[in-house]
XYZ file of C-alpha atoms in Angstrom:
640
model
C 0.000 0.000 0.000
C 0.835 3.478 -0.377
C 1.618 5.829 2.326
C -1.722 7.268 3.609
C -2.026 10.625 4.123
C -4.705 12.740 6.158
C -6.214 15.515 4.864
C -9.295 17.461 6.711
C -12.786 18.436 5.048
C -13.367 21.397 3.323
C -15.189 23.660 6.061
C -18.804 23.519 4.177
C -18.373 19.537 3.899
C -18.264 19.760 7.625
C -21.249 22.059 7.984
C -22.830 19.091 5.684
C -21.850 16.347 7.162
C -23.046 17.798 10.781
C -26.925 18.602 8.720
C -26.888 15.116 7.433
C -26.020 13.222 10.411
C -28.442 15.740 12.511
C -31.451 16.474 10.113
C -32.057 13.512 8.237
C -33.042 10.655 11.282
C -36.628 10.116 9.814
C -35.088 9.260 6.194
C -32.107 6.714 6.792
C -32.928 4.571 4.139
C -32.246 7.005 1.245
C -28.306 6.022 1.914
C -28.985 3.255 0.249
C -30.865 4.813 -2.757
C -28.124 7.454 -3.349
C -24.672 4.742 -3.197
C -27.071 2.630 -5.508
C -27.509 5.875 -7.807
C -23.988 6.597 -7.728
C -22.893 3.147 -8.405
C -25.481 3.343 -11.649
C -23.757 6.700 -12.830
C -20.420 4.869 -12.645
C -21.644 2.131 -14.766
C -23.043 5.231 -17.189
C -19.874 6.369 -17.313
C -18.157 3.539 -18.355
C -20.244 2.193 -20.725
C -20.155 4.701 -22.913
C -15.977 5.558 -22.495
C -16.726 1.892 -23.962
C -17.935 2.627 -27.170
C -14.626 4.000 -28.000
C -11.659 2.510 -25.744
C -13.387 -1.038 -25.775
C -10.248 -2.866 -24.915
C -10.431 -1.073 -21.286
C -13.744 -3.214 -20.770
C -13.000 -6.787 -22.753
C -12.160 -8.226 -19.227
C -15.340 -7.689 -17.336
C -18.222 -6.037 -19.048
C -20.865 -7.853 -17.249
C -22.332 -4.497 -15.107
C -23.889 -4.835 -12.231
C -23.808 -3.463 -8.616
C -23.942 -6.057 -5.711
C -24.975 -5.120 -2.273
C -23.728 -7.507 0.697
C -24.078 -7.019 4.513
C -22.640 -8.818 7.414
C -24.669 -8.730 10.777
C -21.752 -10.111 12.758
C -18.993 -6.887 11.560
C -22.317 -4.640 11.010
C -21.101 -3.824 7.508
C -22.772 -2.694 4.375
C -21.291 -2.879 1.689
C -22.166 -1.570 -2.124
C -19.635 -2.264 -5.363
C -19.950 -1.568 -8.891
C -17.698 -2.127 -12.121
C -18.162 0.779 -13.614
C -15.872 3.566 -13.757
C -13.908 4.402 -10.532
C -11.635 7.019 -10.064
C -8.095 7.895 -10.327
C -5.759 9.116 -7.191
C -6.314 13.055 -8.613
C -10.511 12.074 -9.258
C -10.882 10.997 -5.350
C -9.212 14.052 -3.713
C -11.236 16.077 -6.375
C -14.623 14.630 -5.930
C -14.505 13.127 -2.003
C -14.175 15.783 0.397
C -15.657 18.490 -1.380
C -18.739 19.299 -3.073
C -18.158 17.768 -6.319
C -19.351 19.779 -9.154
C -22.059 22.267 -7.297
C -19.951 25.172 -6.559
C -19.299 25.827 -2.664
C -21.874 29.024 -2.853
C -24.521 27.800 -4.777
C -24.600 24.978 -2.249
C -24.302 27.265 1.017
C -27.094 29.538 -0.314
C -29.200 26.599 -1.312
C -28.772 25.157 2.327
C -29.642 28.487 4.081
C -33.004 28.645 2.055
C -33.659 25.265 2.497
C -33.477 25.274 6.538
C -36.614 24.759 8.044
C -37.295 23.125 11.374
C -36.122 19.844 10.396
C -33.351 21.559 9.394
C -31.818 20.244 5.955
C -34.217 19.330 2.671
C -33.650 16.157 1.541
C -33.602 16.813 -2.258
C -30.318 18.973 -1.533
C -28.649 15.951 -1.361
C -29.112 14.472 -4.527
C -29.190 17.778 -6.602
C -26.009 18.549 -5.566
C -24.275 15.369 -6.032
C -23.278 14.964 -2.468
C -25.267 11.475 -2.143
C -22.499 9.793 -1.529
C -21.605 11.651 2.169
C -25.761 10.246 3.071
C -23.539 7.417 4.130
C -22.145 9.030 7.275
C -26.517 8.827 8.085
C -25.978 5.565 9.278
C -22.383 4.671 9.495
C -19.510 5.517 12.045
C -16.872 4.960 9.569
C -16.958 5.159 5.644
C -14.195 2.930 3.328
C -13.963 3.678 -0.344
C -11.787 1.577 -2.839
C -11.605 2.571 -6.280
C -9.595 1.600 -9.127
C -10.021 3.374 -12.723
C -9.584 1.427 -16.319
C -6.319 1.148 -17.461
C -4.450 2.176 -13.588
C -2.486 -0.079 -12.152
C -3.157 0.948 -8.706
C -6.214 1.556 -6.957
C -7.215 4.114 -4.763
C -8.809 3.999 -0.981
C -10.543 6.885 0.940
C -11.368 6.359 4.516
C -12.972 8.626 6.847
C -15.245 8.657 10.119
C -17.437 12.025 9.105
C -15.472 13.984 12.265
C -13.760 16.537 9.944
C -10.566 14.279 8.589
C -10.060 11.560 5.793
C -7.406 9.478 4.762
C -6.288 8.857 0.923
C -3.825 6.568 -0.380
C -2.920 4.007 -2.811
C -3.782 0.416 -2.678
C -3.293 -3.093 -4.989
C -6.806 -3.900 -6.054
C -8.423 -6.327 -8.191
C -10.852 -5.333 -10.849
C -12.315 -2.103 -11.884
C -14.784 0.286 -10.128
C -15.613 1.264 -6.529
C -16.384 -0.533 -3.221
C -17.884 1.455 -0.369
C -17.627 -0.292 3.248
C -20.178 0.908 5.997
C -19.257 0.238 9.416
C -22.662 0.954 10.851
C -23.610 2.479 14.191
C -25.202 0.847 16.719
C -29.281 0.945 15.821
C -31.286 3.373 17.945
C -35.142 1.788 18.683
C -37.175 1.888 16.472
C -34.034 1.885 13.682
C -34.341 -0.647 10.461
C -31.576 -3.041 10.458
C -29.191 -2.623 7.573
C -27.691 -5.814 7.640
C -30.977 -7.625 7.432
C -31.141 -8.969 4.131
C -35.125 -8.527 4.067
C -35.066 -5.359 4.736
C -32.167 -4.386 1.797
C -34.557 -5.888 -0.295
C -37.504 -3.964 0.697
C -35.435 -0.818 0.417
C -34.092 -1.636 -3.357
C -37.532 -2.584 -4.160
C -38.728 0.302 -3.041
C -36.445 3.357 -4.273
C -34.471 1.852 -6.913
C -36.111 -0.464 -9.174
C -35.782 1.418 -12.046
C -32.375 1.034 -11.809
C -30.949 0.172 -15.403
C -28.162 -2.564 -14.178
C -28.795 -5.326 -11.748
C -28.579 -5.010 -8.423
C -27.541 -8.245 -7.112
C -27.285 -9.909 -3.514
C -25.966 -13.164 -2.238
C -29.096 -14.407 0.502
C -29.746 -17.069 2.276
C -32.050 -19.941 -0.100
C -33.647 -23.259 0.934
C -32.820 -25.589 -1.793
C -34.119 -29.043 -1.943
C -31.270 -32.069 -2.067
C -30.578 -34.073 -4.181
C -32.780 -37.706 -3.777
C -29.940 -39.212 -4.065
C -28.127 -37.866 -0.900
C -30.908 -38.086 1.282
C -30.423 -40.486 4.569
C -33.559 -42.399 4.979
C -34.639 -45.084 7.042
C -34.852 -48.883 6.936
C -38.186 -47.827 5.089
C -37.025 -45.743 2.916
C -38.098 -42.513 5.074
C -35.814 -39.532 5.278
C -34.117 -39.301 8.533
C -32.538 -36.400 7.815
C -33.339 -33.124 6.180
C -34.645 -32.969 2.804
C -33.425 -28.954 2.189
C -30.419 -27.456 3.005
C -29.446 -23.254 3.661
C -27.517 -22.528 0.590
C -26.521 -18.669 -0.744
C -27.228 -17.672 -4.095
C -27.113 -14.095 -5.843
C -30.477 -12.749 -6.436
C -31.056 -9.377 -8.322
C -33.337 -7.109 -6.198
C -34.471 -4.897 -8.875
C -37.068 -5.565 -12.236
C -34.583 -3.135 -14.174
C -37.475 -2.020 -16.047
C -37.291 0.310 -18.488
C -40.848 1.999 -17.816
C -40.649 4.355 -20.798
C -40.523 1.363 -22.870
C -43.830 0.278 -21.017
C -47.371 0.979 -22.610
C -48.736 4.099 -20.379
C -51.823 2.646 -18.932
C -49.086 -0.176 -17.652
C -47.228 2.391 -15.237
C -48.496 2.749 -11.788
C -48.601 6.596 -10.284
C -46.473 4.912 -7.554
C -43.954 3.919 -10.097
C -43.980 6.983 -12.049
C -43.418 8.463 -8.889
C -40.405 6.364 -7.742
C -38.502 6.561 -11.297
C -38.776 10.299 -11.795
C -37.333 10.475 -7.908
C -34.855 8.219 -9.781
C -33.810 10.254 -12.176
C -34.230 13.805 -10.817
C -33.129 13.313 -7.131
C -36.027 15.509 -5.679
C -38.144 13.946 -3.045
C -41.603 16.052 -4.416
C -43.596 14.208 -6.705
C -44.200 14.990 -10.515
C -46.490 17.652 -10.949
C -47.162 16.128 -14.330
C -46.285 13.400 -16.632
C -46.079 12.886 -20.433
C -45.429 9.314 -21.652
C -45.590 8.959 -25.330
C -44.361 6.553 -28.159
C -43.791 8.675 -31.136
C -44.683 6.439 -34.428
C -43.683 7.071 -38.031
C -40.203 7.231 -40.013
C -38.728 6.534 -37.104
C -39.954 5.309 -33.499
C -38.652 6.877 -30.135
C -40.273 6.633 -26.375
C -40.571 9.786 -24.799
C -41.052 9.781 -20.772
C -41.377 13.397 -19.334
C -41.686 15.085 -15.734
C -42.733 18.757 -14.763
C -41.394 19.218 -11.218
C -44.033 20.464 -8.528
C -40.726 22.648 -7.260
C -38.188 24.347 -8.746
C -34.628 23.134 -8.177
C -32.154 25.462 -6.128
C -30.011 25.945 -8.963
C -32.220 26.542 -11.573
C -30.897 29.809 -12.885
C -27.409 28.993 -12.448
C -25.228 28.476 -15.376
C -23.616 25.356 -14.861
C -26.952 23.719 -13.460
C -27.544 20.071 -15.326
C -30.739 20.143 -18.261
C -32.896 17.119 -16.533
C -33.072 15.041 -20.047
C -31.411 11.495 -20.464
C -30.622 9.916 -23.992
C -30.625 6.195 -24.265
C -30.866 3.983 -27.216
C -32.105 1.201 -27.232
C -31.992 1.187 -23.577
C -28.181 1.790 -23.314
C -27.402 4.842 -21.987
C -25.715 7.347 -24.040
C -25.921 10.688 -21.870
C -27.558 13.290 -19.155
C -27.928 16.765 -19.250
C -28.861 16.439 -23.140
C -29.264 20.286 -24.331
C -30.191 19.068 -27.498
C -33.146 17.747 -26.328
C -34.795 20.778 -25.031
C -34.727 24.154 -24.866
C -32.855 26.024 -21.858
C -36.173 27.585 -20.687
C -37.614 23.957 -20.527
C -34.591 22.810 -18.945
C -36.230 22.115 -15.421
C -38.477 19.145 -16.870
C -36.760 15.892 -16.355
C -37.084 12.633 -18.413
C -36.007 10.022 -20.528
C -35.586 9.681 -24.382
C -34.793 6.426 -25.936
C -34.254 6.502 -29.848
C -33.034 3.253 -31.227
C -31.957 4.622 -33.981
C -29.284 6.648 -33.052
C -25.562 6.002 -33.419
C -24.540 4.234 -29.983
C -21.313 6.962 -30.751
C -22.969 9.679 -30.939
C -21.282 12.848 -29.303
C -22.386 16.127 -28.252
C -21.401 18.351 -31.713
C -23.357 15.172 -33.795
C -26.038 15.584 -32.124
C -26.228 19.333 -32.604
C -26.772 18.082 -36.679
C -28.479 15.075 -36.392
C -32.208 15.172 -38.102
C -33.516 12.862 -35.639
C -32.661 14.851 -32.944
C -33.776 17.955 -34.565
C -37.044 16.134 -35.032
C -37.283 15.010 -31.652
C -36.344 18.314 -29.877
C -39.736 19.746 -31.727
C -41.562 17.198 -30.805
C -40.866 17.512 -27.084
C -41.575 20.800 -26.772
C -44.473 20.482 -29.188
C -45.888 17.888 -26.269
C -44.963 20.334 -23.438
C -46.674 23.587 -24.429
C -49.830 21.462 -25.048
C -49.337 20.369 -21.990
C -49.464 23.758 -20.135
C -52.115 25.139 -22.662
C -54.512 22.591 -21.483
C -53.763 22.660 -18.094
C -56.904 23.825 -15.528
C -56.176 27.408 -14.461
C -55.384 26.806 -10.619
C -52.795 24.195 -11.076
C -50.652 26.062 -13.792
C -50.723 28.706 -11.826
C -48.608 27.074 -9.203
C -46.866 26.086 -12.366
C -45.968 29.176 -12.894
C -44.889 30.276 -9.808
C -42.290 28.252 -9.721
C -41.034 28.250 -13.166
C -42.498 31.568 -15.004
C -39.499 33.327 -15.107
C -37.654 30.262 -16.762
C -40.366 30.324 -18.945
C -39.944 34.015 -20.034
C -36.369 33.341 -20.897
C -37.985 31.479 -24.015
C -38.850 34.911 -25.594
C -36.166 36.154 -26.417
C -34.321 32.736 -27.365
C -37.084 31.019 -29.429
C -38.342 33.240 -32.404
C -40.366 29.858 -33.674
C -42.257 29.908 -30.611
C -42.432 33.622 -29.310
C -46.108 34.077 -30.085
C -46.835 30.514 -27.549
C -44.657 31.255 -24.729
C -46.089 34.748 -24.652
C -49.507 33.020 -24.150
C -48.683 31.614 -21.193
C -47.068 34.345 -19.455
C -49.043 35.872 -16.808
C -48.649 39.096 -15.235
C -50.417 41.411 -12.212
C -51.831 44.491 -13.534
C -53.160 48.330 -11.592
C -56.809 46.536 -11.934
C -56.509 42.485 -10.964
C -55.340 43.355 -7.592
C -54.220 39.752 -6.195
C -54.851 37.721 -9.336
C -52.617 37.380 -12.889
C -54.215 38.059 -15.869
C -52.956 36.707 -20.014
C -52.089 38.872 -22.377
C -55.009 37.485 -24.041
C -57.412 38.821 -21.217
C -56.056 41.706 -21.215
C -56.826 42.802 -24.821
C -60.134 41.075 -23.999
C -60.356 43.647 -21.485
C -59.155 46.587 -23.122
C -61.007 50.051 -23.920
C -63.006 50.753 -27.173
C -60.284 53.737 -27.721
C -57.368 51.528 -26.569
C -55.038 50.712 -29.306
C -51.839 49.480 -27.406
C -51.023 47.036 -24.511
C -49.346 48.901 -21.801
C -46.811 47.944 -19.482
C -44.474 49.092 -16.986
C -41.173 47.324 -15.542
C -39.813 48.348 -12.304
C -38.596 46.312 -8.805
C -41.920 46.336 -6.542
C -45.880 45.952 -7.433
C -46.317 48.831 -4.804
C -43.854 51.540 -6.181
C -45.176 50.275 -10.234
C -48.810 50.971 -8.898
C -48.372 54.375 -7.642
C -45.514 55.419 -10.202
C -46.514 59.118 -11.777
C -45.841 57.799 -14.734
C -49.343 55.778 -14.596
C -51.550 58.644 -14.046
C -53.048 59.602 -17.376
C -53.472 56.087 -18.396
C -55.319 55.163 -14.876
C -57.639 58.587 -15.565
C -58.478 56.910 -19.027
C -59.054 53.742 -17.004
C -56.559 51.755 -19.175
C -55.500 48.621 -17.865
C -51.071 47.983 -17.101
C -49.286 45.427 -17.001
C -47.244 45.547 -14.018
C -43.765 43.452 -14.571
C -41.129 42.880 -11.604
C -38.929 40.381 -12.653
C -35.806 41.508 -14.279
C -35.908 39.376 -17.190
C -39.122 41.031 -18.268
C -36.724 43.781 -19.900
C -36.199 41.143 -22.297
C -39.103 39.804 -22.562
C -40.819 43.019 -23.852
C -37.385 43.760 -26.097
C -38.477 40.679 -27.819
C -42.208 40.781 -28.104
C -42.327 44.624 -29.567
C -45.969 43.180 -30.333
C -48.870 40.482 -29.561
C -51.403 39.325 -31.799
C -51.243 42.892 -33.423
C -51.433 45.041 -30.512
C -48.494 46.987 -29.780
C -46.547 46.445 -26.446
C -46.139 50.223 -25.646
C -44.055 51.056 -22.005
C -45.794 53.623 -19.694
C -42.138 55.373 -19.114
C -41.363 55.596 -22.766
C -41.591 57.913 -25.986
C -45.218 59.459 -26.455
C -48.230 57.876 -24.524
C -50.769 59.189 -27.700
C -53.457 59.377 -24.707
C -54.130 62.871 -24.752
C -53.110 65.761 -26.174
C -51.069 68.328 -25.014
C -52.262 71.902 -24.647
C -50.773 73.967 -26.961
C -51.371 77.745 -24.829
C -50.236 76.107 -21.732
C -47.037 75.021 -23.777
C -46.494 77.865 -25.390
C -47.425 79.943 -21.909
C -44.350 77.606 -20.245
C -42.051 77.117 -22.981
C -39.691 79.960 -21.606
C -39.624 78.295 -18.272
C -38.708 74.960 -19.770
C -35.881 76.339 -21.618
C -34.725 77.937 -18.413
C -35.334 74.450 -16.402
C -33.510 73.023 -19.238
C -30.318 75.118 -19.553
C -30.600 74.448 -15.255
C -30.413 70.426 -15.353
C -28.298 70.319 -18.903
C -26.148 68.054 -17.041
C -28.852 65.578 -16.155
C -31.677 66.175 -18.744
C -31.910 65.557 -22.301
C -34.792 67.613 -22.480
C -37.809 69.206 -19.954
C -41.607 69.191 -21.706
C -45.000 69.495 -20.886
C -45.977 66.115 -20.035
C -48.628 64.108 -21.373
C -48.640 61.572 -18.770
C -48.923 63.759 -15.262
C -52.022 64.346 -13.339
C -51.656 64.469 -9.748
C -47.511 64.798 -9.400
C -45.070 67.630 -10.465
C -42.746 65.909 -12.328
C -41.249 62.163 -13.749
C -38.299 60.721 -16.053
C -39.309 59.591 -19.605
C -37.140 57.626 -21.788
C -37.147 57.309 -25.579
C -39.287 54.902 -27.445
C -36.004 52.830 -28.064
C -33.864 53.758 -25.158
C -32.809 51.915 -21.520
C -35.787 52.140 -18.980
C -34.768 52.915 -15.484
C -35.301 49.946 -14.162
C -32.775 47.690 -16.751
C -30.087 50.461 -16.311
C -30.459 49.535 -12.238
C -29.979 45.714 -13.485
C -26.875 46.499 -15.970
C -25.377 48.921 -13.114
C -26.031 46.262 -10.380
C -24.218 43.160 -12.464
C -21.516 45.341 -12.855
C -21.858 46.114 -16.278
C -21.092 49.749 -17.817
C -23.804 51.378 -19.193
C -24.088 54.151 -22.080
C -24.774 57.010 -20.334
C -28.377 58.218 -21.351
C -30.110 61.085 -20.189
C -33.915 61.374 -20.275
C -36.471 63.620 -20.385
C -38.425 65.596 -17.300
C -41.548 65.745 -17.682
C -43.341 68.560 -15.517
C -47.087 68.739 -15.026
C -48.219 72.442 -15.988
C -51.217 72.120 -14.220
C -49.828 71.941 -11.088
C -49.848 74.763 -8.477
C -46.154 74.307 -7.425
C -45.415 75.145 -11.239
C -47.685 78.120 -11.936
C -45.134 79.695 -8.294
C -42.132 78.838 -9.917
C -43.067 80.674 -13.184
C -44.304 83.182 -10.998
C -40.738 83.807 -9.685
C -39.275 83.398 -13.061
C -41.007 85.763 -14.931
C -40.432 87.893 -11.700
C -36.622 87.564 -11.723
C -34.689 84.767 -13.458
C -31.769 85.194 -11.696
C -33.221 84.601 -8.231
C -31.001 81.589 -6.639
C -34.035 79.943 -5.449
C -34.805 78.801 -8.866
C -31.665 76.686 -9.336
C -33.246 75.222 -6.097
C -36.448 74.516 -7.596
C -34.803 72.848 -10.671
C -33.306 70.930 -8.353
C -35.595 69.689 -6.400
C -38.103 68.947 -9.449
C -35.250 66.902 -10.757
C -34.776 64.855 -7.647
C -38.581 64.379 -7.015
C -38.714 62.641 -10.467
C -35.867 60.592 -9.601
C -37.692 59.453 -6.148
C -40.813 58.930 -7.643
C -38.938 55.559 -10.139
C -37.195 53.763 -7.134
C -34.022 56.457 -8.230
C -31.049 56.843 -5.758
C -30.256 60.848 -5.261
C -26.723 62.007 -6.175
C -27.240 64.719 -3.295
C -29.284 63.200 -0.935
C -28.226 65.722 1.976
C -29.153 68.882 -0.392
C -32.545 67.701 -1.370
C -33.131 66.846 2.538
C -31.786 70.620 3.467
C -34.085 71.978 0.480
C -37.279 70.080 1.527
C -36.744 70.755 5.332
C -36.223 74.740 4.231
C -39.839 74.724 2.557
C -40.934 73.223 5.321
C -40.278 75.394 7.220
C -41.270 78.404 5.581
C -45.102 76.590 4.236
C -45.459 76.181 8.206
């Protein structure tokens, strides 16, 4: 062997370990689930580095994963011949969190502590199944030996913040993890009874694509022949014997393959837990065989919950290839859509090319063909669902749904069908674009819309005022990738998407005397705030406030300069336009005191403080905060 050397957890694995250990008592059993999933991966893995280094597998390529337990040395132990891991691999992948990203993790754990504390899906959809060990174990072994080393690889740790690597002789490829359990608690299952192994296989991983095999206990008759009878010819002795033979636990079925009316709820339920690691069930299913040209099953899942992760870059697409029942890959792009990359499911197309690779299927017609069909499938799937249940739909993934407008020309028009927003007149409820036009005015020609961070600041924004007098209905939109969204849908079934904050609202008219009567004043305001202001008009859009920010029909609204600024991204510097309501007492004083005298230095205070009540009324931050506060409290002071 080796020399070993000892090496401590990373401080998060430690926070993990501690959660797991602490927080998941009630669920023991699922260690066995996620070494049995892991084992399956490895066998994944290594059939398909098959398909094209063959000579690494001619030795043993009968897969499987065999389970055995001794009650006597309270063991469990799991092995697999799939792909192991190298020296570098283990210290990568075993004492970290392999392939999450520390922070995604530690934010995903602080919003998933409740009073059990930690929620059991975070184990599986961040690949740290493997640490669900330390659940029921005092000490964890891990041998490992990847095709084509010559040396193998053991890990050994008891969960208390160290581990041990080094390198060992071993026989065979793939993994072998060694449980030394901890004494049962009552009321505990016991993990080195063989019945209740099975149970648990039976239960959680029957899908399970290679066998799961374990050596138990049989009766088996003997031989007539060898049996010790009597003077009579009556056995004396016994006519069965205890003999151990390897049984596989699970049916291996591949349920997409199965007609639908064949699949149980409870085992749609159990394979999609399979395949997605979440512990919710499917909100709902679509299992089709697609006939023609060519035949391919299709098994789908729409999550009740959206995954931690699920705006994160490097987060896994939930679709599996296979072909004829041989896996050939996860996290298949090409299969879906990113916004539909949250549904999680199966396709198996026999006639694809068993070495297929990422760029070929990018070309490949089939694929192509397949990828429409899918989503095809889905939208008609949402379109005809009742209106209560996609609304929870939506909740959870409306915002992944929205990133389909601007990425999917083909299907712009459908996505935008679906989307729901609130608007100033549905109070708590969402309404479809389609309602709304239903519910526009007989005057009404576009659909209006404003984007901003809150429903509260949208619904009282100044910039809402004429179109609330004229009772038109707006959409209020608070999610950040609504900026896209209406950059990419400049229209819906022929009704123009028109922002409240932008270009001309063509709602009314502006006075022409009252412009003309102010125009000096604006030019005055103007040369004031040159600095700040592209322009100060009469505004169109004002009833009960002073004053607002308008942007062009084409330029940044307020709120997606706030998003650019915040990500860190320079923006163009733009100014806008003030609008000022002429109507308004506070502006028929200040032209009072400009036609009086212009040069009177409280005018470059009222400027000001026009500017910066604009700004306040979007959400804006104040350059000067302290000057507008010393303004305000001075006309305070002299109103009172």
């Amino acid at each position: 062997m080796g020399t070993k050397k000892t090496r401590k957890f990373k401080t998060e694995v430690q926070q993990l370990l501690h959660l797991i250990i602490h927080s998941l008592y009630s669920n023991k059993e699922i260690f066995v689930r996620e070494l049995i999933s892991n084992a399956s991966d490895a066998i994944d893995k290594a059939r398909f580095k098959e398909q094209t280094e063959p000579e690494l597998f001619a030795e043993d390529n009968d897969f499987h994963i065999r389970l055995a337990v001794d009650p006597e040395e309270k063991t469990f132990v799991i092995s697999d011949n799939g792909i192991g891991m190298t020296f570098d691999e283990v210290n990568d992948n075993i004492g970290t969190i392999a392939q999450s990203g520390t922070a995604a993790f530690m934010e995903a754990l602080e919003k998933s502590k409740n009073e059990t504390g930690l929620s059991p899906e975070l184990i599986g959809q961040f690949g740290v199944g493997f640490y669900s060990a330390f659940i029921v174990a005092d000490k964890v072994r891990l041998d490992t030996r990847a095709p084509g080393e010559e040396k193998g690889v053991r890990w050994e740790s008891d969960g208390q913040g160290t581990y041990t690597v080094q390198e060992i002789d071993k026989q065979g490829r793939g993994t072998t993890i060694t449980l030394y359990l901890k004494e049962p608690e009552e009321g505990d299952q016991d993990f080195t009874e063989e019945y209740t192994i099975q149970h648990i296989v039976k239960k959680h991983s029957d899908f399970v694509t290679y066998p799961v095999i374990m050596n138990l206990e049989k009766n088996e008759p003997i031989p007539e022949n060898e049996i010790i009878k009597d003077s009579e010819g009556k056995p004396i002795g016994d006519t069965f014997r205890k003999v151990r033979k390897d049984k596989t636990l699970n049916s291996m079925k591949a349920i997409w393959a199965k007609a639908k009316e064949e699949v149980t709820a409870e085992e749609h339920e159990e394979f999609y837990k399979h395949i997605s690691h979440n512990w919710d069930k499917p909100m709902e299913i679509i299992h089709k065989k697609f006939e023609g040209v060519t035949e391919y099953d299709v098994l789908m899942y729409i999550p009740e919950k959206a995954p931690f992760d699920l705006f994160r870059p490097e987060r896994k697409h939930g679709m599996q290839l296979y072909c004829k029942r041989v896996f050939i890959m996860d996290d298949c792009k090409e299969l879906l859509p990113e916004y539909f990359g949250f549904v999680q499911g199966v396709v198996d197309a026999p006639d694809l090319n068993l070495n297929v690779s990422r760029e070929i299927l990018q070309e490949d017609r089939l694929v192509r063909n397949i990828r429409k069909n899918l989503v095809k499938q889905i939208f008609s799937l949402l379109e005809g669902m009742d209106k209560e249940k996609y609304q929870e739909f939506y909740n959870e993934f409306g915002q992944a749904l929205k990133a389909g407008v601007p990425t999917d020309f083909e299907n712009k028009e459908r996505i935008a069908s679906l989307l729901r927003y609130k608007t100033t007149k549905s109070g708590d409820k969402f309404v479809t674009l389609d309602e709304y036009i239903e519910n526009m005015k007989e005057d009404q020609k576009d659909i209006y819309f404003l984007t901003g961070e809150n429903l509260t600041s949208l619904m009282n924004s100044p910039l809402l005022e004429a179109l609330k007098e004229k009772d038109y209905e707006v959409l209020l939109m608070v999610d950040p990738i609504d900026e896209w969204v209406v950059q990419s849908l400049p229209e819906y079934k022929e009704k123009k998407l028109k922002s409240a904050e932008k270009g001309d609202l063509d709602v009314e008219k502006v006075d022409d005397e009252k412009k003309n009567e102010f125009s000096a004043l604006l030019s005055f305001l103007k040369g004031k705030l040159e600095n700040r202001v592209k322009d100060v008009v009469v505004s169109n859009r004002l009833k009960d406030s002073v004053s607002c920010l308008s942007g062009d029909d084409y330029g940044m609204s307020a709120y997606m300069e706030k998003i650019m600024k915040a990500s860190g991204q320079k923006t163009p510097e733009q100014k806008r336009t003030m609008e000022v309501n002429v109507n308004h007492p506070v502006m028929a004083k200040i032209k009072e005191i400009f036609e009086t005298d212009t040069t009177s230095p409280v005018l470059t205070d009222y400027s000001d403080l026009l500017y910066d009540v604009a700004v306040i009324s979007e959400g804006g931050k104040l350059d000067n905060p302290a000057r507008f506060s010393k303004l305000l409290g001075d006309l305070m002071s002299k109103a009172i």
